[in-house]
PDB file of C-alpha atoms and ligand atoms in Angstrom:
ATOM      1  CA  UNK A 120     153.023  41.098  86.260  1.00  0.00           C
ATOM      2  CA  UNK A 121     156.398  42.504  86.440  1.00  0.00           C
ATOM      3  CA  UNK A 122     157.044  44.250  89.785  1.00  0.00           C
ATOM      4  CA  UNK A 123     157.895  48.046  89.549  1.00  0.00           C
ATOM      5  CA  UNK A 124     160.483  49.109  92.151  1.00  0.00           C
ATOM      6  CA  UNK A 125     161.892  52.521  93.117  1.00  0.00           C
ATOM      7  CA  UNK A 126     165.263  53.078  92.976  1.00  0.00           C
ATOM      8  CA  UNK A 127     166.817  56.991  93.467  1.00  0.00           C
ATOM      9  CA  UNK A 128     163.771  59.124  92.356  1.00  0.00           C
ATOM     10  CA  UNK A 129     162.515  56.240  89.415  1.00  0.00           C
ATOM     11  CA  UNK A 130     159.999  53.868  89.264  1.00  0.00           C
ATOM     12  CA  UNK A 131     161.431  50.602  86.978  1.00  0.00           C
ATOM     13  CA  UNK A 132     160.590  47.155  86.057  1.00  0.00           C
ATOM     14  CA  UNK A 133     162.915  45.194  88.731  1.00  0.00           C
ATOM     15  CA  UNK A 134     164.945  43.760  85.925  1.00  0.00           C
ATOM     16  CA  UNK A 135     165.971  47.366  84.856  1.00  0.00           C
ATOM     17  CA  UNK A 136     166.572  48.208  88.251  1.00  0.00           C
ATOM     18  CA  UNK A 137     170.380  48.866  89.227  1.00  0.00           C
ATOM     19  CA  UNK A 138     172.820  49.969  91.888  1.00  0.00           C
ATOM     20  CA  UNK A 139     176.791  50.477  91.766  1.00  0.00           C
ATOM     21  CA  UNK A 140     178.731  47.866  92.756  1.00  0.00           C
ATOM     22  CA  UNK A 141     180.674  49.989  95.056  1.00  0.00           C
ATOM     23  CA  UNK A 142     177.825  51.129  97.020  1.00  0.00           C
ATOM     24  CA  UNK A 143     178.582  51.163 100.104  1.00  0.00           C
ATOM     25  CA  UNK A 144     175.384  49.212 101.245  1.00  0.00           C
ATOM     26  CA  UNK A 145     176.773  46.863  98.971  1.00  0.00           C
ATOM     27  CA  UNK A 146     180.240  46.220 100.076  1.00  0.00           C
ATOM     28  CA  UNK A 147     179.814  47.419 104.008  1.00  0.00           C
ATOM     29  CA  UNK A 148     175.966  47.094 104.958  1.00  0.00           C
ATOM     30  CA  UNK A 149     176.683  50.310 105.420  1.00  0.00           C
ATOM     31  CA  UNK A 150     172.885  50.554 105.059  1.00  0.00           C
ATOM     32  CA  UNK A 151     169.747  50.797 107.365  1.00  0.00           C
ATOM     33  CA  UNK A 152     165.930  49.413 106.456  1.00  0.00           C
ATOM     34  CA  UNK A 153     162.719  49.439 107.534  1.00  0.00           C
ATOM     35  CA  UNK A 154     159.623  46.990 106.349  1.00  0.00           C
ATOM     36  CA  UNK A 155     156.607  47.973 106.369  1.00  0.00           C
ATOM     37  CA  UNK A 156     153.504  46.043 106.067  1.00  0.00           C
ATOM     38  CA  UNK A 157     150.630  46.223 103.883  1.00  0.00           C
ATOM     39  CA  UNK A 158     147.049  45.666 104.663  1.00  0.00           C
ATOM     40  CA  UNK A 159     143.963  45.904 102.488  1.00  0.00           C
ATOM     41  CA  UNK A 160     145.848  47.864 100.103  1.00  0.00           C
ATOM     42  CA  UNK A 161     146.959  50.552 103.110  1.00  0.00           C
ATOM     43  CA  UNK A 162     149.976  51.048 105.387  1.00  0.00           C
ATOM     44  CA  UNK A 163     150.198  49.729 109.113  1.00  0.00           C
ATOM     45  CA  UNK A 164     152.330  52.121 110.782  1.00  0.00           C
ATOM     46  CA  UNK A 165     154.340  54.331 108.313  1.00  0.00           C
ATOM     47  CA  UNK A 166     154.342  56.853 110.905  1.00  0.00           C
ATOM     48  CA  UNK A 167     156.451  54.824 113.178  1.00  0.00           C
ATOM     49  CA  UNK A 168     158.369  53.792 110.712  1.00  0.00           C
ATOM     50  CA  UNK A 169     159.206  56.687 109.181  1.00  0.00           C
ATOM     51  CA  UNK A 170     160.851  58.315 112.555  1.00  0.00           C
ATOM     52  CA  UNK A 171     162.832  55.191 113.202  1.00  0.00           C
ATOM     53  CA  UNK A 172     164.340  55.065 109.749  1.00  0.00           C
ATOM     54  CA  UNK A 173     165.252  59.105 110.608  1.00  0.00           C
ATOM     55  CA  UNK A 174     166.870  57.593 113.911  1.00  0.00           C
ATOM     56  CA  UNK A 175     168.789  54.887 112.124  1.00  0.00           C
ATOM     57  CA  UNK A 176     170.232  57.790 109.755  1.00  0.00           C
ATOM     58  CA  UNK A 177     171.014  59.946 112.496  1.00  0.00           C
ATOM     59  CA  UNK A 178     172.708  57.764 114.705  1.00  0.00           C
ATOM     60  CA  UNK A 179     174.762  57.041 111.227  1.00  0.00           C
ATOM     61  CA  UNK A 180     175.235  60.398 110.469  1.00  0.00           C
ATOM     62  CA  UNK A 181     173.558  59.307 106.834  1.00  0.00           C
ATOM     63  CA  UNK A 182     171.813  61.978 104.618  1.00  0.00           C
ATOM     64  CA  UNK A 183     167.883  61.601 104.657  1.00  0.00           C
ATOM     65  CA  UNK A 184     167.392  61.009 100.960  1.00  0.00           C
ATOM     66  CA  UNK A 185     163.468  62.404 101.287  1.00  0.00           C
ATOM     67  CA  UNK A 186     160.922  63.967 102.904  1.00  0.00           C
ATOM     68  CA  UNK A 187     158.512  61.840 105.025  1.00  0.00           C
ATOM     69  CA  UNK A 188     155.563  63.318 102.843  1.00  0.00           C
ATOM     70  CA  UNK A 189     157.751  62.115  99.927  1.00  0.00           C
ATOM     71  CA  UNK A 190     158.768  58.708 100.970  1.00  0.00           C
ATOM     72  CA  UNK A 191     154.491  57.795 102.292  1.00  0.00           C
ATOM     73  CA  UNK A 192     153.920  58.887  98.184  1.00  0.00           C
ATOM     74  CA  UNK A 193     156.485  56.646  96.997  1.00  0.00           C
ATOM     75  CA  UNK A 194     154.837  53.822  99.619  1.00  0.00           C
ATOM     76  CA  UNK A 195     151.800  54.619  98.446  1.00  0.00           C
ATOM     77  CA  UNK A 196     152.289  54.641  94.533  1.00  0.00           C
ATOM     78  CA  UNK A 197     154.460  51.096  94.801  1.00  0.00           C
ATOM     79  CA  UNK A 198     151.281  49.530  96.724  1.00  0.00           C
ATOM     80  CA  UNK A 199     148.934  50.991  93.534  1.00  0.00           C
ATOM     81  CA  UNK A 200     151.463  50.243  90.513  1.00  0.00           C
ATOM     82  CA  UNK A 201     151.570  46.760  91.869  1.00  0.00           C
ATOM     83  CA  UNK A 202     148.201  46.015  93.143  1.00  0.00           C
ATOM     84  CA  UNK A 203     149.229  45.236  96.465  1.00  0.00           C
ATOM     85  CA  UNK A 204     146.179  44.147  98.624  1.00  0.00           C
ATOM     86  CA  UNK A 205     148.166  42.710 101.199  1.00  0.00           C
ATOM     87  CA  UNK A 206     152.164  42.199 102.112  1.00  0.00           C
ATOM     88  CA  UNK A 207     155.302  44.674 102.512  1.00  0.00           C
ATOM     89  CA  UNK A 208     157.418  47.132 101.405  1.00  0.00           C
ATOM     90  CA  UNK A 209     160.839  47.293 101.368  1.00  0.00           C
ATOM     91  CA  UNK A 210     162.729  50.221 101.817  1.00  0.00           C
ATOM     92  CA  UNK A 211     166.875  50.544 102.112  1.00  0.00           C
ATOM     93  CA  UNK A 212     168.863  53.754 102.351  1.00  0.00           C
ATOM     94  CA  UNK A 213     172.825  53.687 101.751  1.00  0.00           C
ATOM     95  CA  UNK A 214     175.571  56.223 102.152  1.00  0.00           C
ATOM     96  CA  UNK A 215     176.215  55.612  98.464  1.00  0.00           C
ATOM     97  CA  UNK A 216     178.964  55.493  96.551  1.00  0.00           C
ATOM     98  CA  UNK A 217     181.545  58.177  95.320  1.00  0.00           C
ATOM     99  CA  UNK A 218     183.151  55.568  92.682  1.00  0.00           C
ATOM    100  CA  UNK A 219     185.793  53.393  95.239  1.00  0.00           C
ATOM    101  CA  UNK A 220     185.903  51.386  97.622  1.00  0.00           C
ATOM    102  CA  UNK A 221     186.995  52.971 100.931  1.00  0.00           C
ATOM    103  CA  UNK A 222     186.337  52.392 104.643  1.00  0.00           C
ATOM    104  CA  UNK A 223     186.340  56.691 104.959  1.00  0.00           C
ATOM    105  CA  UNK A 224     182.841  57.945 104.203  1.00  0.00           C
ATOM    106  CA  UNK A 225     182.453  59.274 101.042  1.00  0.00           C
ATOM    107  CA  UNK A 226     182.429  63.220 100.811  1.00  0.00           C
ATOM    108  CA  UNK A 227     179.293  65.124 102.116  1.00  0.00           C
ATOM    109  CA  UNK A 228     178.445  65.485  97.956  1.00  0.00           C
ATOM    110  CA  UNK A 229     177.967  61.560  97.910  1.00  0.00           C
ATOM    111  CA  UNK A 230     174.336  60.595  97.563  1.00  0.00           C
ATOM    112  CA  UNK A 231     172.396  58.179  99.321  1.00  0.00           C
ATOM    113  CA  UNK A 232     170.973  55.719  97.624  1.00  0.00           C
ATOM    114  CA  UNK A 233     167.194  54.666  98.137  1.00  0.00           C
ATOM    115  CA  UNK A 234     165.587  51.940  96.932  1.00  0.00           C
ATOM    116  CA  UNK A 235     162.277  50.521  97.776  1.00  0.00           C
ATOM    117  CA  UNK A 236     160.322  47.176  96.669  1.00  0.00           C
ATOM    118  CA  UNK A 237     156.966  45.378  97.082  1.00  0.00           C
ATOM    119  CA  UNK A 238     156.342  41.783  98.534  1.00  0.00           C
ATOM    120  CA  UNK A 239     152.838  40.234  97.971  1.00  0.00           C
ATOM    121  CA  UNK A 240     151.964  38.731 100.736  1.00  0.00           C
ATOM    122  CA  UNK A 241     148.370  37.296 100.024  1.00  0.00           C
ATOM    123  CA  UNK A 242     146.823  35.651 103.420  1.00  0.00           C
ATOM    124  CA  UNK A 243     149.507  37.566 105.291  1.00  0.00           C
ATOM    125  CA  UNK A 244     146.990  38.618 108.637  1.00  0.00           C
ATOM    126  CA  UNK A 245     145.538  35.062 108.135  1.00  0.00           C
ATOM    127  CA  UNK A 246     148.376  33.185 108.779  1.00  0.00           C
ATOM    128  CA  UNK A 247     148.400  29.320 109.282  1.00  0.00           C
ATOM    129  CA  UNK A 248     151.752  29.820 111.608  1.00  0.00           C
ATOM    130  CA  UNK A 249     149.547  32.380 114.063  1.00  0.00           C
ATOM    131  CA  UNK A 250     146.750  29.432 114.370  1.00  0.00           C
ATOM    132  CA  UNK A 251     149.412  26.680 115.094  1.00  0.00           C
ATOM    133  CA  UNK A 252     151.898  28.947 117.319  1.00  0.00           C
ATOM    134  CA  UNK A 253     155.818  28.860 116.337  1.00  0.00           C
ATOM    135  CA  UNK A 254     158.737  27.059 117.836  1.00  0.00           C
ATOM    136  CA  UNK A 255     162.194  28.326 118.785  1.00  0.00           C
ATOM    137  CA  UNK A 256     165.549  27.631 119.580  1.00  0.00           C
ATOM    138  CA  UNK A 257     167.932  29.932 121.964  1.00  0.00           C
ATOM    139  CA  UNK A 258     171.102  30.590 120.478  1.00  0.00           C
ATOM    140  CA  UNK A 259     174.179  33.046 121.680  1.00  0.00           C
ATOM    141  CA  UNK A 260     173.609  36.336 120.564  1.00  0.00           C
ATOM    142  CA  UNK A 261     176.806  37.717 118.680  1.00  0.00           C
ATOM    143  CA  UNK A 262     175.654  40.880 117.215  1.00  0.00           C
ATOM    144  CA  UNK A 263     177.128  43.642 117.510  1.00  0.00           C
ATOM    145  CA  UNK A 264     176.631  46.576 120.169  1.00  0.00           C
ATOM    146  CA  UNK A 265     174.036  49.231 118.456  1.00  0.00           C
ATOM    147  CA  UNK A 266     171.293  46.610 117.516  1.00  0.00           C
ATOM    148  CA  UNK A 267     168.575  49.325 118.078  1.00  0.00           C
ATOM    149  CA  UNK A 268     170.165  50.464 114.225  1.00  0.00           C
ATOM    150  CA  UNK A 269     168.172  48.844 111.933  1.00  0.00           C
ATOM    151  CA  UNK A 270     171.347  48.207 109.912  1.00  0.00           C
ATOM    152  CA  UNK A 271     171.125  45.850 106.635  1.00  0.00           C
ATOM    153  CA  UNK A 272     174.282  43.415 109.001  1.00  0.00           C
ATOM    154  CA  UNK A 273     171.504  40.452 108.955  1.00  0.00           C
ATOM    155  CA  UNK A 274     174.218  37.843 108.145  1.00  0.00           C
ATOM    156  CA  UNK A 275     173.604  36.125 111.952  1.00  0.00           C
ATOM    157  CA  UNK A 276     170.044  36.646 111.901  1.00  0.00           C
ATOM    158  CA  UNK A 277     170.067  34.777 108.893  1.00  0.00           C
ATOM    159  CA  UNK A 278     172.247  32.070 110.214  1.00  0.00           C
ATOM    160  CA  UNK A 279     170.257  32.116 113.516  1.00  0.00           C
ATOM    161  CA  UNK A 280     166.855  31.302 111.073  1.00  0.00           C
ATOM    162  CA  UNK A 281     169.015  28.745 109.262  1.00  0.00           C
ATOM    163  CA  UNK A 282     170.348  27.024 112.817  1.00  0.00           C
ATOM    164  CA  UNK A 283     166.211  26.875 114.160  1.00  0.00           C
ATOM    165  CA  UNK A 284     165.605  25.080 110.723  1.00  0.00           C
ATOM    166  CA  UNK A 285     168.458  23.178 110.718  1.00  0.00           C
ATOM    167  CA  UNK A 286     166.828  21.976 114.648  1.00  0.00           C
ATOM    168  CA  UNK A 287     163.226  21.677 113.050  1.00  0.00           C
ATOM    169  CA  UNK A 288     162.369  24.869 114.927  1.00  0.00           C
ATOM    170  CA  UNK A 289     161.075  28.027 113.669  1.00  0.00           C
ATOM    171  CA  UNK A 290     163.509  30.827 115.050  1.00  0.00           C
ATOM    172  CA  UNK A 291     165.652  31.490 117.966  1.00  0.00           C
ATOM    173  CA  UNK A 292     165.850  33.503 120.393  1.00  0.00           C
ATOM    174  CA  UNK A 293     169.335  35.270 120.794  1.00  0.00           C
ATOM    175  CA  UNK A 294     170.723  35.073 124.367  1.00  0.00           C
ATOM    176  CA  UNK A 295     173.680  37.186 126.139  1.00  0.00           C
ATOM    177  CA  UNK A 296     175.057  37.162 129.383  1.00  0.00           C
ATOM    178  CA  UNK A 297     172.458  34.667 130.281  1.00  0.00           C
ATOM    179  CA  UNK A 298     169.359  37.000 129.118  1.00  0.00           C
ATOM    180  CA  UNK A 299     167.269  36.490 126.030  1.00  0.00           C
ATOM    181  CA  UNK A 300     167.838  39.948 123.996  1.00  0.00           C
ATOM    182  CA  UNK A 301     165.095  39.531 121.006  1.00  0.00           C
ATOM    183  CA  UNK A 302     163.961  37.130 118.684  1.00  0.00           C
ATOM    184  CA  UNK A 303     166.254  37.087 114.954  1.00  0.00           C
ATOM    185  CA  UNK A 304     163.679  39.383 113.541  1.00  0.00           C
ATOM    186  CA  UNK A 305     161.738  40.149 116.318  1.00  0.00           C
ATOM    187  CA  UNK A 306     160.902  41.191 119.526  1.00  0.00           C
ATOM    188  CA  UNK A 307     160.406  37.878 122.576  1.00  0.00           C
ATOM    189  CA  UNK A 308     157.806  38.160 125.089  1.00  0.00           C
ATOM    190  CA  UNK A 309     156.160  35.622 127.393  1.00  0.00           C
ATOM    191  CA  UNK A 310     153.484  35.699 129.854  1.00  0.00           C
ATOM    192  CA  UNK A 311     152.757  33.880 133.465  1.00  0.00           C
ATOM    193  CA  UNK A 312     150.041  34.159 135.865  1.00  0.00           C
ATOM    194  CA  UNK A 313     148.521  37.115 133.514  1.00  0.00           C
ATOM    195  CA  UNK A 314     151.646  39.460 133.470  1.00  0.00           C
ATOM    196  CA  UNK A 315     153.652  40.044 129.876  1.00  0.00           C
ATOM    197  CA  UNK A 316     156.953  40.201 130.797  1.00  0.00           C
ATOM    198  CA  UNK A 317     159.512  41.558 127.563  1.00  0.00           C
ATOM    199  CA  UNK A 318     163.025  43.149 127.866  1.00  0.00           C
ATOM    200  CA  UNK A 319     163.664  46.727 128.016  1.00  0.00           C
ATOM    201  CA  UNK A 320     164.450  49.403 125.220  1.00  0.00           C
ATOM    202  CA  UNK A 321     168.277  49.841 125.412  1.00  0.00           C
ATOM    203  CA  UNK A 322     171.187  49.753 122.269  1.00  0.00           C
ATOM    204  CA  UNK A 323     170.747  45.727 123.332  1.00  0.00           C
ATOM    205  CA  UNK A 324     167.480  45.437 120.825  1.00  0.00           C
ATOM    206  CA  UNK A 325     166.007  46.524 117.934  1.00  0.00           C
ATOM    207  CA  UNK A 326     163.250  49.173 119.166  1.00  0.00           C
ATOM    208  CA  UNK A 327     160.359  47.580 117.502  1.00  0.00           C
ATOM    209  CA  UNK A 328     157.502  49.381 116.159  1.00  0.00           C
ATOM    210  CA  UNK A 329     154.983  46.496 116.622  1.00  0.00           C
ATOM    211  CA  UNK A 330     156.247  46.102 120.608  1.00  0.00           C
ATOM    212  CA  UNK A 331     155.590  49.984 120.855  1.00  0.00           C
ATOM    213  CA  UNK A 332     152.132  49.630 119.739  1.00  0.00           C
ATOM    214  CA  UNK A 333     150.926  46.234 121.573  1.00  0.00           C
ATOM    215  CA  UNK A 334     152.363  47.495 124.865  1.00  0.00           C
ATOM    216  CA  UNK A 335     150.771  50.604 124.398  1.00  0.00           C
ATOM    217  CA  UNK A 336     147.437  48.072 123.508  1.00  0.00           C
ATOM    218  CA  UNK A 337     148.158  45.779 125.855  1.00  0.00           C
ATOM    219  CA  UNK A 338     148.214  48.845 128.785  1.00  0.00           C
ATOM    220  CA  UNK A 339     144.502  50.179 127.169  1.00  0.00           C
ATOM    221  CA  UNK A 340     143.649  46.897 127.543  1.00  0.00           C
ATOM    222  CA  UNK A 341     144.449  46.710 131.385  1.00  0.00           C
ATOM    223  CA  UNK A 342     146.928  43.634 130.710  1.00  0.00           C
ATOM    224  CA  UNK A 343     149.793  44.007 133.070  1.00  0.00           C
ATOM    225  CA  UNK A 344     153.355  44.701 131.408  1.00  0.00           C
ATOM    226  CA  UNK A 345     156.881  44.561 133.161  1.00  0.00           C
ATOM    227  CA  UNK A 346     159.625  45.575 130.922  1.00  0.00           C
ATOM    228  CA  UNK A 347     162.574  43.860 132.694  1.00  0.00           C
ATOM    229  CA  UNK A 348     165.698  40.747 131.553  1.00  0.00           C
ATOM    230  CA  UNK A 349     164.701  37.139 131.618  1.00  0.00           C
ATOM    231  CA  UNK A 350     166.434  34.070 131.160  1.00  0.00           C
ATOM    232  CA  UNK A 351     165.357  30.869 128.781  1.00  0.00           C
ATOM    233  CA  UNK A 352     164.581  28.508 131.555  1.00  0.00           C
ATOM    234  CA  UNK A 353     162.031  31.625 132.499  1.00  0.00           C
ATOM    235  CA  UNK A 354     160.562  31.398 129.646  1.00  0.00           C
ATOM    236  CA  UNK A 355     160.191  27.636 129.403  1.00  0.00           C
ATOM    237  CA  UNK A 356     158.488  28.047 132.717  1.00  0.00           C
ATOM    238  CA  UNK A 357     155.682  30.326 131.109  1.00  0.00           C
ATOM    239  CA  UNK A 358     152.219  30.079 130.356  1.00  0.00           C
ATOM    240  CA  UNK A 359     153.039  31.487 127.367  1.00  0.00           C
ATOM    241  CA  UNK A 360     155.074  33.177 125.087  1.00  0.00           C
ATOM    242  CA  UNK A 361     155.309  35.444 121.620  1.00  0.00           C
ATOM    243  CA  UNK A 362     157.357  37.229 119.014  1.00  0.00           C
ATOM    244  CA  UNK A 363     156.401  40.749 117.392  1.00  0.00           C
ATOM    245  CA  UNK A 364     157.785  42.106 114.467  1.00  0.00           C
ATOM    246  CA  UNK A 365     155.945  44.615 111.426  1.00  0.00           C
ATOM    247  CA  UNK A 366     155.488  41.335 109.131  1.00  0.00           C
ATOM    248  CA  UNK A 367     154.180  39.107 111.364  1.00  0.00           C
ATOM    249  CA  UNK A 368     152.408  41.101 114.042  1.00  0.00           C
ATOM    250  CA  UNK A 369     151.302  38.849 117.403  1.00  0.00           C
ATOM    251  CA  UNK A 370     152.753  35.313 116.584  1.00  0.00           C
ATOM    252  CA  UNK A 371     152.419  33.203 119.558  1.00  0.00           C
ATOM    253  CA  UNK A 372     155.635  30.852 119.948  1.00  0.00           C
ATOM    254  CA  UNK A 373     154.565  27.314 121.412  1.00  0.00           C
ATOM    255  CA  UNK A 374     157.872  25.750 122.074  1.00  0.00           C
ATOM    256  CA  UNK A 375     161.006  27.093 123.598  1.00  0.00           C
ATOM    257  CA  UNK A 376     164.439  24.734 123.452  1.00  0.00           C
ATOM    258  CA  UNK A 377     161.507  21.547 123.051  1.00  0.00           C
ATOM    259  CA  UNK A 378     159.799  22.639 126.498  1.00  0.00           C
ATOM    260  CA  UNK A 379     156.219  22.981 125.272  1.00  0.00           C
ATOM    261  CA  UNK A 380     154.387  25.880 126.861  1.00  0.00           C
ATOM    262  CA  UNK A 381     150.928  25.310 128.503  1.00  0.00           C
ATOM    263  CA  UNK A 382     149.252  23.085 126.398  1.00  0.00           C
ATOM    264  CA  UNK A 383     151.091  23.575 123.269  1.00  0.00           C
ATOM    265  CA  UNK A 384     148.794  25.809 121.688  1.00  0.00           C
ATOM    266  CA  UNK A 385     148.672  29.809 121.148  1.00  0.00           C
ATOM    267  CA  UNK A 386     148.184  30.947 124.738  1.00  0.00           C
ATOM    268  CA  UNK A 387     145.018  33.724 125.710  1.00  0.00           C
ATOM    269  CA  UNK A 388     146.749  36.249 126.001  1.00  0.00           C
ATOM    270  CA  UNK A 389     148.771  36.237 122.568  1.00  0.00           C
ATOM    271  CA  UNK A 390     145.954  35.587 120.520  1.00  0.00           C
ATOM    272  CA  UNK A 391     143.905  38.536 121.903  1.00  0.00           C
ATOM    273  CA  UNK A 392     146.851  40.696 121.666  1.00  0.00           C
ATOM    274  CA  UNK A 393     147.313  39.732 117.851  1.00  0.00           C
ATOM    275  CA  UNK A 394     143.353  40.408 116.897  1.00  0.00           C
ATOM    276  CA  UNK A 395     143.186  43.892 119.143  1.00  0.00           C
ATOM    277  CA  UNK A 396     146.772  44.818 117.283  1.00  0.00           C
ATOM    278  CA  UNK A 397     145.440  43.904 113.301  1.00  0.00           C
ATOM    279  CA  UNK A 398     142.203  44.926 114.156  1.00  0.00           C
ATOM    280  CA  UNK A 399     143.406  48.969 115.791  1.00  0.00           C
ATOM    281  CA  UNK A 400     146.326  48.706 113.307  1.00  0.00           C
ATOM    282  CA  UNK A 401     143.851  48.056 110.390  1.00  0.00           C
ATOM    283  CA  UNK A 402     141.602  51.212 111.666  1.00  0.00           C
ATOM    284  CA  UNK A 403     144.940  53.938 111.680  1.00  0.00           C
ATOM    285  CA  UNK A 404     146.353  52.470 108.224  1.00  0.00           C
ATOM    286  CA  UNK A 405     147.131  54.951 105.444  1.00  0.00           C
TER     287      UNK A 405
HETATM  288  N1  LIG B 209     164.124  42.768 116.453  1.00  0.00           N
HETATM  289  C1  LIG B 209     164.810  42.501 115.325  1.00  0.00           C
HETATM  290  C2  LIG B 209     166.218  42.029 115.435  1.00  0.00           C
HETATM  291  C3  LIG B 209     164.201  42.675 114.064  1.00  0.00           C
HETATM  292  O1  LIG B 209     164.896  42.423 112.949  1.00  0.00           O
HETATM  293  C4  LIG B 209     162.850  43.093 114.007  1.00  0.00           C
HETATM  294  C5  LIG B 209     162.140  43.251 112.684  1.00  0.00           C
HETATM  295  N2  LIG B 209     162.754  44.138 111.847  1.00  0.00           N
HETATM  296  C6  LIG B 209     162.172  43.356 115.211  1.00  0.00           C
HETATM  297  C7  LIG B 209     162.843  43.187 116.411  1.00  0.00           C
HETATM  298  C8  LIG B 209     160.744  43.840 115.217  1.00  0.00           C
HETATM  299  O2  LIG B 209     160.649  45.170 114.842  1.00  0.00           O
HETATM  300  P1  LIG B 209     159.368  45.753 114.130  1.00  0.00           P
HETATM  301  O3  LIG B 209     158.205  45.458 115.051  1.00  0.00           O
HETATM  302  O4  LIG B 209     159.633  47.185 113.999  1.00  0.00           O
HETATM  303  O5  LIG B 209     159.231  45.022 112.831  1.00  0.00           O
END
């Protein structure tokens, strides 16, 4: 089946699907995202994605290129046109392009561009990494300054994932001024004597939507949370530890710089976290 995309108000096959080459996303990342996950055919979370992709734009200063109501009927008709029973959905907006390549924004009249796509994801909740737990590296953390912008500048995220494979790990963890700020493409957590200890919302991380919903599950759930910095060797001291992100959900990390946590398996605490999220995620989907 060929997969139908969405690019600036049409759906195409993806091989008729096109964008400028002086868009702006294109040549600057001058671009944010969001992903969005699909479950059982329905969206987890397009609420809170949908007001962080507004926040991106705003702190740009980037046209909205749709309503909300608009963009959850273009979600929902990609999931349906491609039979999507499980996986994600891409969405990018750009400032555009007015025809030139420029490092001025283009004039108020320039369009963003939108354009979304669907990844099938079959066995995506049921995933063999969330039974085995993941392993991760720490690495320096050289992004720039406004990483709660979901910006499309994954160029050292992508050479972060490619220095954890290059060590036989699975990610890293990105460290600065001694503190682990978030995982590559997602949010780091770990947990000793009962207490889930993650860094605090500032321009230093992304704001994740998962972390804002399994804190808020982990407080119904009377598990104690402190939002404060933390080093690796912390970490490596924990009982256990865990990454959350919109495509993977819970995923319980195992190994930090080869210490092996606890007994080198998911930890209590991370596995209950990931069934209570997919299972009260699964209930609000859309
Ligand atoms: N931090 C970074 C750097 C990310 O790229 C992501 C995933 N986009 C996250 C955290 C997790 O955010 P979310 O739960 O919204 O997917």
């Amino acid at each position: 089946m060929t997969r139908t995309v969405y690019v600036n108000g049409e759906y195409l096959p993806e091989t008729e699907a096109k964008v400028s080459i002086f868009d702006r996303g294109f040549l600057m990342a001058d671009a944010v995202y969001e992903v969005t996950s699909v479950l059982n055919g329905k969206l987890i979370d397009f609420d809170g994605h949908a007001v962080r992709l507004k926040r991106s734009l705003d702190a740009l200063d980037m046209a909205e290129p749709c309503s909300k109501e608009e963009l959850l009927e273009i979600h929902r008709k990609l999931v349906t046109l491609n039979e999507i029973e499980e996986g994600m959905i891409y969405l990018q907006v750009t400032r555009g392009s007015d025809g030139d390549r420029d490092f001025v924004f283009p004039s108020d009249e320039t369009k963003p561009t939108i354009v979304l796509f669907t990844q099938n994801k079959p066995g995506l909740a049921d995933s063999p990494a969330a039974k085995k737990g993941i392993r991760v590296i720490s690495i320096d953390d050289v992004r720039w300054g406004r990483r709660d912008i979901k910006t499309t500048q994954l160029l050292y995220p992508s050479l972060g994932k490619m220095m954890a494979k290059k060590a036989g790990a699975d990610d890293a963890w990105m460290v600065e001024d001694g503190h682990v700020t978030e995982g590559t493409s997602n949010n780091a957590y770990f947990v000793k004597d009962g207490k889930i200890v993650t860094r605090p919302l500032s321009s230093d991380i992304l704001h994740g939507i998962t972390r804002k919903a399994v804190l808020r599950m982990a407080a119904e759930a009377q598990m104690a949370v402190e939002e404060r910095l933390f080093t690796i060797e912390e970490a490596q001291q924990a009982d256990e530890a865990f990454v959350t992100s919109a495509s993977t959900f819970v995923m319980p990390v195992v190994e930090i710089d080869g210490q092996i946590l606890g007994d080198g398996t998911p930890g209590p605490i991370a596995r209950r976290l990931r069934e209570i999220y997919l299972d009260e995620s699964l209930k609000a989907a859309v």
